[in-house]
Coordinates of N, CA, C and O in Angstrom, one line a residue:
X1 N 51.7 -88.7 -1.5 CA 51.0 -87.6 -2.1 C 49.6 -87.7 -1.6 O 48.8 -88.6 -2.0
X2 N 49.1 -86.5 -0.7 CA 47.5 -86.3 -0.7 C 46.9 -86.7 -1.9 O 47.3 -86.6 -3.0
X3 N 45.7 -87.4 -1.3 CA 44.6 -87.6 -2.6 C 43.9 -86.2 -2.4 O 44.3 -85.4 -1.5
X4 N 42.5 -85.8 -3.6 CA 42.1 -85.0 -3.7 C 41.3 -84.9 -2.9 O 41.1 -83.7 -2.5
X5 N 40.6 -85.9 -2.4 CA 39.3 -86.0 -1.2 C 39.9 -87.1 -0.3 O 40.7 -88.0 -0.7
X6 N 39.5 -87.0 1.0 CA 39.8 -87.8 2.1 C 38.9 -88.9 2.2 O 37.7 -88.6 2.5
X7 N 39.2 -90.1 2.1 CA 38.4 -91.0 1.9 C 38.9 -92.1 3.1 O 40.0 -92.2 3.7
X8 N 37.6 -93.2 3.3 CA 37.8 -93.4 4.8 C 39.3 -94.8 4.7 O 39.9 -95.4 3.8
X9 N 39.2 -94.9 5.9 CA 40.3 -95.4 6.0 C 40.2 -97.3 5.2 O 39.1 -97.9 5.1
X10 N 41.4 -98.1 4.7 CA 41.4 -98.9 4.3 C 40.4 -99.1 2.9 O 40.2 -100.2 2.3
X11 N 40.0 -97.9 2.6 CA 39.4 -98.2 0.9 C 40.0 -97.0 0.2 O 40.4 -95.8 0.4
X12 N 39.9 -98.2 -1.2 CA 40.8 -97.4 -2.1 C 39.5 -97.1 -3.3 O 38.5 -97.8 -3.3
X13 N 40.0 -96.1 -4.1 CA 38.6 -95.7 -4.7 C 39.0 -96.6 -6.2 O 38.4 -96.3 -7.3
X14 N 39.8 -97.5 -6.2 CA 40.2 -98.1 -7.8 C 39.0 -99.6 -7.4 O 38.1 -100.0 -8.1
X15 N 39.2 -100.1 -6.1 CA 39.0 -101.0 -5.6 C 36.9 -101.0 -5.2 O 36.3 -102.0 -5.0
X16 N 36.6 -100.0 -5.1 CA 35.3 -99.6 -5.0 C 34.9 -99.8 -6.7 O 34.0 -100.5 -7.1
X17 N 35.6 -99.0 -7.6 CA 35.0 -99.0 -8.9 C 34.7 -100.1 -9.1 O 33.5 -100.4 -9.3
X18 N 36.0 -101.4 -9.1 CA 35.9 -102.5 -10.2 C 34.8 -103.5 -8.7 O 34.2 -104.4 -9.3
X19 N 34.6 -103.5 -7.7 CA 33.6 -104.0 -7.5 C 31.8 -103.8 -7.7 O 30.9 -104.6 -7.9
X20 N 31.9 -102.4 -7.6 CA 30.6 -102.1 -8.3 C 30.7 -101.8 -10.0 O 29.8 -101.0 -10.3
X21 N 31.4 -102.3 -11.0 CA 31.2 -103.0 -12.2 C 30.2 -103.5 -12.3 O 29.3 -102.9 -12.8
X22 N 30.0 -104.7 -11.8 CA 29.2 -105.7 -11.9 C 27.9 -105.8 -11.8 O 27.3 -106.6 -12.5
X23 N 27.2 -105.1 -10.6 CA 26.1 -104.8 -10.1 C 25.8 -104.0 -9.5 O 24.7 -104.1 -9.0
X24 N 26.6 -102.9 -9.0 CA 26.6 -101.1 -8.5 C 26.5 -101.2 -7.5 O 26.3 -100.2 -6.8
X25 N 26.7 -102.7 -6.9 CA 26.6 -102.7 -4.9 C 28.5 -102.9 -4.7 O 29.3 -103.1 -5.6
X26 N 28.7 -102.8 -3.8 CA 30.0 -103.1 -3.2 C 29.9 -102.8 -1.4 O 29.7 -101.9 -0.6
X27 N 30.2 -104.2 -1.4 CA 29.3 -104.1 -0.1 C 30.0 -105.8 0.2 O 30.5 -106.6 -0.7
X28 N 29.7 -106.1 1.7 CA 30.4 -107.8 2.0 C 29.6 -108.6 1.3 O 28.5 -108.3 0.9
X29 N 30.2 -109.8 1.2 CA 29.1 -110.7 0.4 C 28.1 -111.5 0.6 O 27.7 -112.4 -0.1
X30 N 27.6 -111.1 1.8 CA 26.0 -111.6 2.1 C 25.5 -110.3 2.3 O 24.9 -110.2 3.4
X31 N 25.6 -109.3 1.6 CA 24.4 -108.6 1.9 C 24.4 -107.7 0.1 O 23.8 -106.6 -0.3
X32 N 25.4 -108.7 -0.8 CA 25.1 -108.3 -2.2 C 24.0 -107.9 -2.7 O 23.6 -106.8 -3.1
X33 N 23.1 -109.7 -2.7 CA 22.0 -109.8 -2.8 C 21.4 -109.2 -2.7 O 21.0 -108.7 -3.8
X34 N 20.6 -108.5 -1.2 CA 19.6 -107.9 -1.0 C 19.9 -106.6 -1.9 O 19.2 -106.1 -2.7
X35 N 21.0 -106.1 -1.7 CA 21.4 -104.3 -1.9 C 21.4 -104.2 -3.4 O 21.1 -103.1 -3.9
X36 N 21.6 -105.2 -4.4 CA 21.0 -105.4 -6.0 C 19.9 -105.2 -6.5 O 19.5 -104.7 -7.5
X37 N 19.0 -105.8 -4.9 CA 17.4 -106.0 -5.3 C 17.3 -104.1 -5.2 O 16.9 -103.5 -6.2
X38 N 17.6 -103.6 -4.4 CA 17.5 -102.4 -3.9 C 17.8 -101.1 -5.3 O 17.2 -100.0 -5.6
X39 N 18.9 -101.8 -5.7 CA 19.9 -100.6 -6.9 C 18.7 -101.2 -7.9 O 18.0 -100.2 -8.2
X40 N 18.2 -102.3 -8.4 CA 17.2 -102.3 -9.7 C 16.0 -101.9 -9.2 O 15.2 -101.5 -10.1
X41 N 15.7 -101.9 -8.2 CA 14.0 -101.3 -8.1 C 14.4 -99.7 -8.1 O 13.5 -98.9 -8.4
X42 N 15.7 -99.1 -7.9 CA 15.8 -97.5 -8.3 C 15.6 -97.6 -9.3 O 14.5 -97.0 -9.6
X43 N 16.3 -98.4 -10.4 CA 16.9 -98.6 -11.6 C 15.3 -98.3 -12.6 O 15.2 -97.7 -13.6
X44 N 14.3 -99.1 -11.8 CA 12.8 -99.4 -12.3 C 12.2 -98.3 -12.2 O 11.1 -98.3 -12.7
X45 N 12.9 -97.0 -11.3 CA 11.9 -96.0 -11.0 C 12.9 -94.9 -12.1 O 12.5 -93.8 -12.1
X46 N 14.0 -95.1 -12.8 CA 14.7 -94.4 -13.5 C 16.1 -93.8 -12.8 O 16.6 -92.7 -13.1
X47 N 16.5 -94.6 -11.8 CA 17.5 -93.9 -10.7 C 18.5 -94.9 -11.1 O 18.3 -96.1 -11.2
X48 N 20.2 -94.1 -11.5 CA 20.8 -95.1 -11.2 C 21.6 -94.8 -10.4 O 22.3 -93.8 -10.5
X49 N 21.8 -95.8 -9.5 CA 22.0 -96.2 -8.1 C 23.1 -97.0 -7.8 O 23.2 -98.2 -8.0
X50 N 23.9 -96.5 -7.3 CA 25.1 -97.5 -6.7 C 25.4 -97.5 -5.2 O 25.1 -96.4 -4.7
X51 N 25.7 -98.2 -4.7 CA 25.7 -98.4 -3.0 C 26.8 -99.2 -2.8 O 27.0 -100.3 -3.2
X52 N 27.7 -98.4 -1.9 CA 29.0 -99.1 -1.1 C 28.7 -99.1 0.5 O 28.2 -98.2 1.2
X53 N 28.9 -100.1 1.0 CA 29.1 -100.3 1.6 C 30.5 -100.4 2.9 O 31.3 -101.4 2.8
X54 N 30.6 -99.9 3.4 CA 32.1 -100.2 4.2 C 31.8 -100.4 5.8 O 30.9 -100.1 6.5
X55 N 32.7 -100.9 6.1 CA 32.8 -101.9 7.3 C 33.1 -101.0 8.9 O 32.9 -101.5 10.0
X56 N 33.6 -99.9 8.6 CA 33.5 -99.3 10.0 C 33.7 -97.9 9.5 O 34.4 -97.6 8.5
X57 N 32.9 -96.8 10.5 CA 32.3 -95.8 10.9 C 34.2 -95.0 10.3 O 35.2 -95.3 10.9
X58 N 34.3 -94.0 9.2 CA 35.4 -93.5 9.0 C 35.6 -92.3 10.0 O 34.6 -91.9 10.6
X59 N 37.1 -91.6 10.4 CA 37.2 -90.4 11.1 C 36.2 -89.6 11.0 O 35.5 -89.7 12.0
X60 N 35.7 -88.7 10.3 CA 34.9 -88.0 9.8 C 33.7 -88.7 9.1 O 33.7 -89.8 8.7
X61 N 32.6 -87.9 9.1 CA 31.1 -88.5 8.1 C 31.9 -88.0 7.0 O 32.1 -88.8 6.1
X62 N 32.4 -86.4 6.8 CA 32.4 -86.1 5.5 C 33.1 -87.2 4.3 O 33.1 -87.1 3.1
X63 N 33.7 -88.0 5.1 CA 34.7 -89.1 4.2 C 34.0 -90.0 3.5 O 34.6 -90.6 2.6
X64 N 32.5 -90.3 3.9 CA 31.8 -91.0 3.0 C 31.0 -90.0 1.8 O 30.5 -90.5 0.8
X65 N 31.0 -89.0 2.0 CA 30.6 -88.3 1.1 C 31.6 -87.9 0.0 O 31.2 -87.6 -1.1
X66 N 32.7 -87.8 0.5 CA 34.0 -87.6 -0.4 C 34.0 -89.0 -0.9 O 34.6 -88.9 -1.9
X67 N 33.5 -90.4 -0.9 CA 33.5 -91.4 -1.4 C 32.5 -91.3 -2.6 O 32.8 -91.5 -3.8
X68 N 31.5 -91.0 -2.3 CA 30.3 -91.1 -2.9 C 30.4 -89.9 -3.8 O 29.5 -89.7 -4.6
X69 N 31.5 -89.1 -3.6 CA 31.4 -87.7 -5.2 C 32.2 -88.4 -5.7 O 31.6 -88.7 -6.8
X70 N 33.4 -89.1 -5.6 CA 34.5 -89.1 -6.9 C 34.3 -90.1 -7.4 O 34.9 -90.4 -8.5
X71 N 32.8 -91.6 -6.5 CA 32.7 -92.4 -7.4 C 31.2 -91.8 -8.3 O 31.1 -92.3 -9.4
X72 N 30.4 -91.1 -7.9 CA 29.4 -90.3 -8.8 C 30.6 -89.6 -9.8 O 31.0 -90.4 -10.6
X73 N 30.9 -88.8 -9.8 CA 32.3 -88.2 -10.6 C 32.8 -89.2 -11.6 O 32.7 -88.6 -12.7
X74 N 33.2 -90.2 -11.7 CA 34.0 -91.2 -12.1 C 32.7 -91.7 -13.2 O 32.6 -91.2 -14.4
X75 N 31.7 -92.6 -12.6 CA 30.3 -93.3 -13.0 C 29.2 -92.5 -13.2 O 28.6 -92.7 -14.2
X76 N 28.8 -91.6 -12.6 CA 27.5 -90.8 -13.1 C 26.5 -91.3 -11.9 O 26.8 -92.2 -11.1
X77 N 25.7 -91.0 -11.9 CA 24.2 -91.2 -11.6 C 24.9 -90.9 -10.0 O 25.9 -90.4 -9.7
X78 N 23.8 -91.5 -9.0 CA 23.4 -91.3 -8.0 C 24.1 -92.5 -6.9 O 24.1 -93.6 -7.2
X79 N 24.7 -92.1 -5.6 CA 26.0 -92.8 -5.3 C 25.3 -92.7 -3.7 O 25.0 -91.6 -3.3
X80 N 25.3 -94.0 -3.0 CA 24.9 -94.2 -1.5 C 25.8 -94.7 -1.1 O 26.3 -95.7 -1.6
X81 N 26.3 -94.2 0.3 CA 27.9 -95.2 1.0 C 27.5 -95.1 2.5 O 27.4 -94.1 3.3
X82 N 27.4 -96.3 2.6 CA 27.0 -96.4 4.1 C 28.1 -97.2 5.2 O 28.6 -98.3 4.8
X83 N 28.4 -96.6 6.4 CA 29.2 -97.0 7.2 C 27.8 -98.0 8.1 O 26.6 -98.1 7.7
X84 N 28.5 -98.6 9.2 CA 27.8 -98.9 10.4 C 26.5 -97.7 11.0 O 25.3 -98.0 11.2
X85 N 27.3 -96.0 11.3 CA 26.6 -95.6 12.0 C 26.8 -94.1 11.1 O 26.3 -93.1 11.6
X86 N 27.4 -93.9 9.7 CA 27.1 -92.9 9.1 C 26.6 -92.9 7.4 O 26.5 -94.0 6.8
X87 N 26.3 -91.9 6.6 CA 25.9 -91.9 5.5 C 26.5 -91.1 4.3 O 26.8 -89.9 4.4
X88 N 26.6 -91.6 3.4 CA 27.2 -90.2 2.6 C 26.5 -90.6 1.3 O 25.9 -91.6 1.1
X89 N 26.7 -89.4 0.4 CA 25.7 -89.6 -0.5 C 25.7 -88.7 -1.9 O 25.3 -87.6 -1.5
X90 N 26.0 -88.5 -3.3 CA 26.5 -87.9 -3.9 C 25.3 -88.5 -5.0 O 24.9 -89.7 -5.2
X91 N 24.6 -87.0 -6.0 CA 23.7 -87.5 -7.2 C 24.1 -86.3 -8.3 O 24.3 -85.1 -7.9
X92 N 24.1 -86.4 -9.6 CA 24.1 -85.7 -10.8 C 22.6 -85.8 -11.3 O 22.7 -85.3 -12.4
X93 N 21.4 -86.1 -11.0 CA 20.1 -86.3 -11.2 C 19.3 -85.5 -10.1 O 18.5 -84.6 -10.5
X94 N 19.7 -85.8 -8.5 CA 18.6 -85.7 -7.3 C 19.1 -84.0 -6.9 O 20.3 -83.6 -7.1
X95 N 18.4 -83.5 -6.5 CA 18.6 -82.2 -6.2 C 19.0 -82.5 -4.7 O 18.9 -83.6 -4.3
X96 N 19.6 -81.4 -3.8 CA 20.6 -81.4 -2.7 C 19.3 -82.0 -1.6 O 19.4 -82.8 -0.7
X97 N 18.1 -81.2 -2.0 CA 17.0 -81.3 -0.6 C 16.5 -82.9 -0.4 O 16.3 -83.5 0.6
X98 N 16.3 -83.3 -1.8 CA 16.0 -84.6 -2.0 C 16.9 -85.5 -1.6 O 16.3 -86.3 -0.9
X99 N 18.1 -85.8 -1.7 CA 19.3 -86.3 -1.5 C 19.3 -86.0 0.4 O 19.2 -86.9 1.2
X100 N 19.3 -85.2 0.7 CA 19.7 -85.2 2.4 C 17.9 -85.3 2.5 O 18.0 -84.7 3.6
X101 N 17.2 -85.4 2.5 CA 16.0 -85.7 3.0 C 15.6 -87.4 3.0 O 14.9 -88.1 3.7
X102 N 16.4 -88.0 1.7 CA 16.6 -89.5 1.6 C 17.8 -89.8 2.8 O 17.5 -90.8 3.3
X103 N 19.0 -89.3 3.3 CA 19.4 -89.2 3.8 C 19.5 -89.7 5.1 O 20.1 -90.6 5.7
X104 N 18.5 -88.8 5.4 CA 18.0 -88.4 7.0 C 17.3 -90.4 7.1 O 17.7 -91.2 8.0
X105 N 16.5 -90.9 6.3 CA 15.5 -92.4 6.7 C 16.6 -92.9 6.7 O 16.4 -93.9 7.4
X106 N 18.3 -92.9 6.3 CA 19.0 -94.2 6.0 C 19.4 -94.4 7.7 O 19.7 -95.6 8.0
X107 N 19.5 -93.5 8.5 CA 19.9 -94.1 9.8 C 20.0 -95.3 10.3 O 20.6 -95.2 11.4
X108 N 19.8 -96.7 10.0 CA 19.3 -97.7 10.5 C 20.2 -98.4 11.3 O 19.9 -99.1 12.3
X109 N 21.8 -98.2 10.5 CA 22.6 -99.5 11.1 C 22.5 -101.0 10.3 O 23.3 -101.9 10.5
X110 N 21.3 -101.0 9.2 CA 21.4 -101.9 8.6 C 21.5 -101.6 7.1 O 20.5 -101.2 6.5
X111 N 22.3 -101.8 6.7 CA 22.8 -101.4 5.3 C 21.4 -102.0 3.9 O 21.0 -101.5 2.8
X112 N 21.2 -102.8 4.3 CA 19.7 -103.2 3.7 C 18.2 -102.4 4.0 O 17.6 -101.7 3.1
X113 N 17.8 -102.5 4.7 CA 16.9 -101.1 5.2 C 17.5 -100.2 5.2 O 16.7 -99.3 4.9
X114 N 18.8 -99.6 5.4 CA 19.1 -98.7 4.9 C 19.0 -98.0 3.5 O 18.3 -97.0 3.3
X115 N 19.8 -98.7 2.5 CA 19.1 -98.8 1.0 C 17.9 -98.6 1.1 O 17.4 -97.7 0.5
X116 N 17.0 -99.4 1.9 CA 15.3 -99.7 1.3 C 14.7 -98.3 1.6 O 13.8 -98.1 0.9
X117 N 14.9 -97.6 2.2 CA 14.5 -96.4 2.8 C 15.1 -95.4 2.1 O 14.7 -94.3 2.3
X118 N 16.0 -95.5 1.5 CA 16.8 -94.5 1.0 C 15.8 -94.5 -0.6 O 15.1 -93.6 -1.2
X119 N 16.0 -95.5 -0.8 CA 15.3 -95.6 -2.5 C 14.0 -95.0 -2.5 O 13.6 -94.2 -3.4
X120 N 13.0 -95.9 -0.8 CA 11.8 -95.4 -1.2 C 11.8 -93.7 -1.2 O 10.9 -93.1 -1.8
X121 N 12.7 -92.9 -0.5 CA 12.5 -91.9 0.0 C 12.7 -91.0 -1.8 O 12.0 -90.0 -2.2
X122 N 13.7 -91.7 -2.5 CA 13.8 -90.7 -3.7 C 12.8 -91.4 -4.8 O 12.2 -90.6 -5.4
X123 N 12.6 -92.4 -5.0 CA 11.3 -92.3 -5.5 C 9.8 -92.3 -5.3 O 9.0 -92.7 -6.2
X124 N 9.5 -91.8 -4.3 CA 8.0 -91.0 -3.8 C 7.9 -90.2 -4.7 O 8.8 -89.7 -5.2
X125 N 6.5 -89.9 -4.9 CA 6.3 -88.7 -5.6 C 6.4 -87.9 -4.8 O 6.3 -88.4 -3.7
X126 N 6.7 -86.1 -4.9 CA 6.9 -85.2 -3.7 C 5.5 -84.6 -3.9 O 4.6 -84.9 -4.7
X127 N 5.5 -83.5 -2.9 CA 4.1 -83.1 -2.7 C 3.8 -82.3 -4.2 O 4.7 -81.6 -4.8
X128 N 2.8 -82.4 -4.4 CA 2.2 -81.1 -5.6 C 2.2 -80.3 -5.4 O 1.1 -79.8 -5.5
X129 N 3.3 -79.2 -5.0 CA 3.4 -77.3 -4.9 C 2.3 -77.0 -5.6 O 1.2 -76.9 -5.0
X130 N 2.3 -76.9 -6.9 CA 1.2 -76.0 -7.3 C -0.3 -76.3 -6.9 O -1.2 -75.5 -6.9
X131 N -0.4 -77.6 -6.6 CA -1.9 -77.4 -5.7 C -1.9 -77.1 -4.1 O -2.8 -76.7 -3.4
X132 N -1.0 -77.3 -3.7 CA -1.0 -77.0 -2.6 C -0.8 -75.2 -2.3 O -0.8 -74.6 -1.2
X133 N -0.6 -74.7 -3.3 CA 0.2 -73.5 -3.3 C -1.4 -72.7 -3.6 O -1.9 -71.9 -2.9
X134 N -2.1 -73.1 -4.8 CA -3.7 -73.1 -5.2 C -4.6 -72.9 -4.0 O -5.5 -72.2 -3.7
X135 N -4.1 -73.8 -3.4 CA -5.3 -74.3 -1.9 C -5.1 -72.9 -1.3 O -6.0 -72.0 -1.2
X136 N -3.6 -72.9 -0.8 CA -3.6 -71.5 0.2 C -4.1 -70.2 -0.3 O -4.4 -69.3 0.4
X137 N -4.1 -70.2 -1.8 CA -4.4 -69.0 -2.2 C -5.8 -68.8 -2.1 O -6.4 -67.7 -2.1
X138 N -6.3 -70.0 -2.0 CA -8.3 -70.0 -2.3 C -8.4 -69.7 -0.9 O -9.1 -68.7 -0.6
X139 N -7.7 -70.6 0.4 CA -8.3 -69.9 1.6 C -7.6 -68.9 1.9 O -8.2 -68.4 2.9
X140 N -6.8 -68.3 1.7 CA -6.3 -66.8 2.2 C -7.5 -65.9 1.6 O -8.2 -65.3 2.3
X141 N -7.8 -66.0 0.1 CA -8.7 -64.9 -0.6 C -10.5 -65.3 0.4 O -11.4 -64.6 0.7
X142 N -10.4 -66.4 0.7 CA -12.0 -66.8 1.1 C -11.6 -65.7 2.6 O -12.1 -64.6 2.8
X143 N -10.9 -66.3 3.4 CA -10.6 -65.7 4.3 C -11.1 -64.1 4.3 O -12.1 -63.7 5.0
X144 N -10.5 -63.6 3.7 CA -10.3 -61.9 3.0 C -11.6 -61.6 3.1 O -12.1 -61.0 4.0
X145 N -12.4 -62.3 1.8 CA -13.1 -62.1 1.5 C -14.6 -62.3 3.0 O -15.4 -61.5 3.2
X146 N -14.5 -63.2 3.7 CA -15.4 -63.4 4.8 C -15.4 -62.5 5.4 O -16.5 -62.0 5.6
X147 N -13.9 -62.0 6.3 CA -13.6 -60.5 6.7 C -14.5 -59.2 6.6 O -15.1 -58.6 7.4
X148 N -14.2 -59.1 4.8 CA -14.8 -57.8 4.5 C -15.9 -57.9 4.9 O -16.3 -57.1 5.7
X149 N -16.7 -58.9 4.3 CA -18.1 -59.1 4.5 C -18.8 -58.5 5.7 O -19.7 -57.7 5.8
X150 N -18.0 -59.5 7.0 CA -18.4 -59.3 8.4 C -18.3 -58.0 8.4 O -19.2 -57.5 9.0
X151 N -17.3 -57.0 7.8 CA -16.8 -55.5 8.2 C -17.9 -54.7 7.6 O -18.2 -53.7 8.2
X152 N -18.4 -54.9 6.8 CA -20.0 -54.5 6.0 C -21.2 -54.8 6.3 O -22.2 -54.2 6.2
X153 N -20.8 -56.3 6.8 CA -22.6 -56.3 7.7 C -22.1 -55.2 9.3 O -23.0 -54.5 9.9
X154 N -21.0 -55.4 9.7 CA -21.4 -54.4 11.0 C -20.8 -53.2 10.8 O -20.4 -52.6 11.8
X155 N -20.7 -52.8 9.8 CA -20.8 -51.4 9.1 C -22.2 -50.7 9.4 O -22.5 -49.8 10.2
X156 N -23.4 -51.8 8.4 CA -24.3 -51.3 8.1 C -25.5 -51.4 9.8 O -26.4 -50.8 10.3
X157 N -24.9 -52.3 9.9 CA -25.2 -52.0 11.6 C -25.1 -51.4 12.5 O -25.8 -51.1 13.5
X158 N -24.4 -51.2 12.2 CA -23.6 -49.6 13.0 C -24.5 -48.5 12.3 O -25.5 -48.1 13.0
X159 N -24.3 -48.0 11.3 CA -25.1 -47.4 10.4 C -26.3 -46.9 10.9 O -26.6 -45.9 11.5
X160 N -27.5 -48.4 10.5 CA -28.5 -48.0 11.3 C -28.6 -47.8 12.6 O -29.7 -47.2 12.9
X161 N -27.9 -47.9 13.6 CA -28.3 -48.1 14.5 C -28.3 -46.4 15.2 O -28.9 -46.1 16.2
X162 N -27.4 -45.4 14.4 CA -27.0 -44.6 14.3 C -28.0 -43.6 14.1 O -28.3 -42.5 14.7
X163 N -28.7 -44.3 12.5 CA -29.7 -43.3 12.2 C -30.9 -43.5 13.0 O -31.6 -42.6 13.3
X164 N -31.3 -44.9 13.2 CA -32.7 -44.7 14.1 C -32.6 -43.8 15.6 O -33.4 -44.4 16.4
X165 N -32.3 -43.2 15.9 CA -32.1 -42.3 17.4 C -32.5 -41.4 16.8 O -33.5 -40.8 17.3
X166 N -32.1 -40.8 15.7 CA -32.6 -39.3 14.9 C -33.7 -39.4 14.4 O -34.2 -38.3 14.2
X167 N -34.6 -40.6 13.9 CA -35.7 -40.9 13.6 C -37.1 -40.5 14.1 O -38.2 -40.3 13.6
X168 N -36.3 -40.4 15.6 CA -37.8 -40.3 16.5 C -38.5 -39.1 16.4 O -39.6 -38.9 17.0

């Protein structure tokens, strides 16, 4: 029987859960450690974080993302699964832009910098829209307003220049 999502080959999604139990990494066992330190400094910024790890690159990318919904699905919070050379990534907290913009830094090949770049990328603060949005409004209106100005000083330029010939 088809499962519901295509998930990569040789991992079973019972076998992913009860490893990340314990400390939300699942991943070979020398690179636990680091990828723990990674899931609690999310954990510190209010993220929770789990990260699988798997051992070779599945048919498709979309298969690590089909990993990373049914174990977000299953557990909650925010789900990272990293092959060798792809990424997938599933959050009930992070919005879609945030999520593939964290995304995009995990490229590395190293499942440790990978995490590290992924975490720093969702907990940055993002830019301040509304000041930034403030700014453009003050130089579009200064803008405007310089415009008119120029258009009134050689208005009145014009103007005179107009009336002095009739003067004489």
């Amino acid at each position: 029987m088809p499962s519901a999502t295509d998930l990569p080959p040789s991992v079973t999604l019972e076998q992913v859960l009860a490893d990340l139990a314990d400390d939300g990494v699942s991943a070979p066992s020398d690179r636990v450690d680091d990828l723990v330190e990674q899931v609690e400094r999310a954990h510190d910024h209010g993220i929770e974080l789990r990260v699988i790890v798997v051992d070779r690159d599945p048919r498709i990318d979309s298969q690590l993302r089909d990993l990373a919904t049914e174990v977000g699905s299953e557990q909650g919070g925010t789900v990272l699964v990293l092959s060798p050379g792809w990424v997938g990534a599933y959050s009930d907290s992070l919005d879609r832009v945030t999520l593939e913009a964290a995304q995009d830094r995990t490229y590395t090949g190293d499942p440790v910098v990978s995490t590290r770049n992924f975490v720093d990328s969702i907990t940055e603060p993002g830019p301040d829209w509304t000041a930034w949005t403030v700014v453009l409004i003050v130089l579009v209106a200064a803008a405007a307003g310089a415009t008119a100005a120029a258009k009134a000083v050689r208005r009145r330029k014009d103007e005179a220049a107009f009336v002095e010939p009739d003067a004489r």
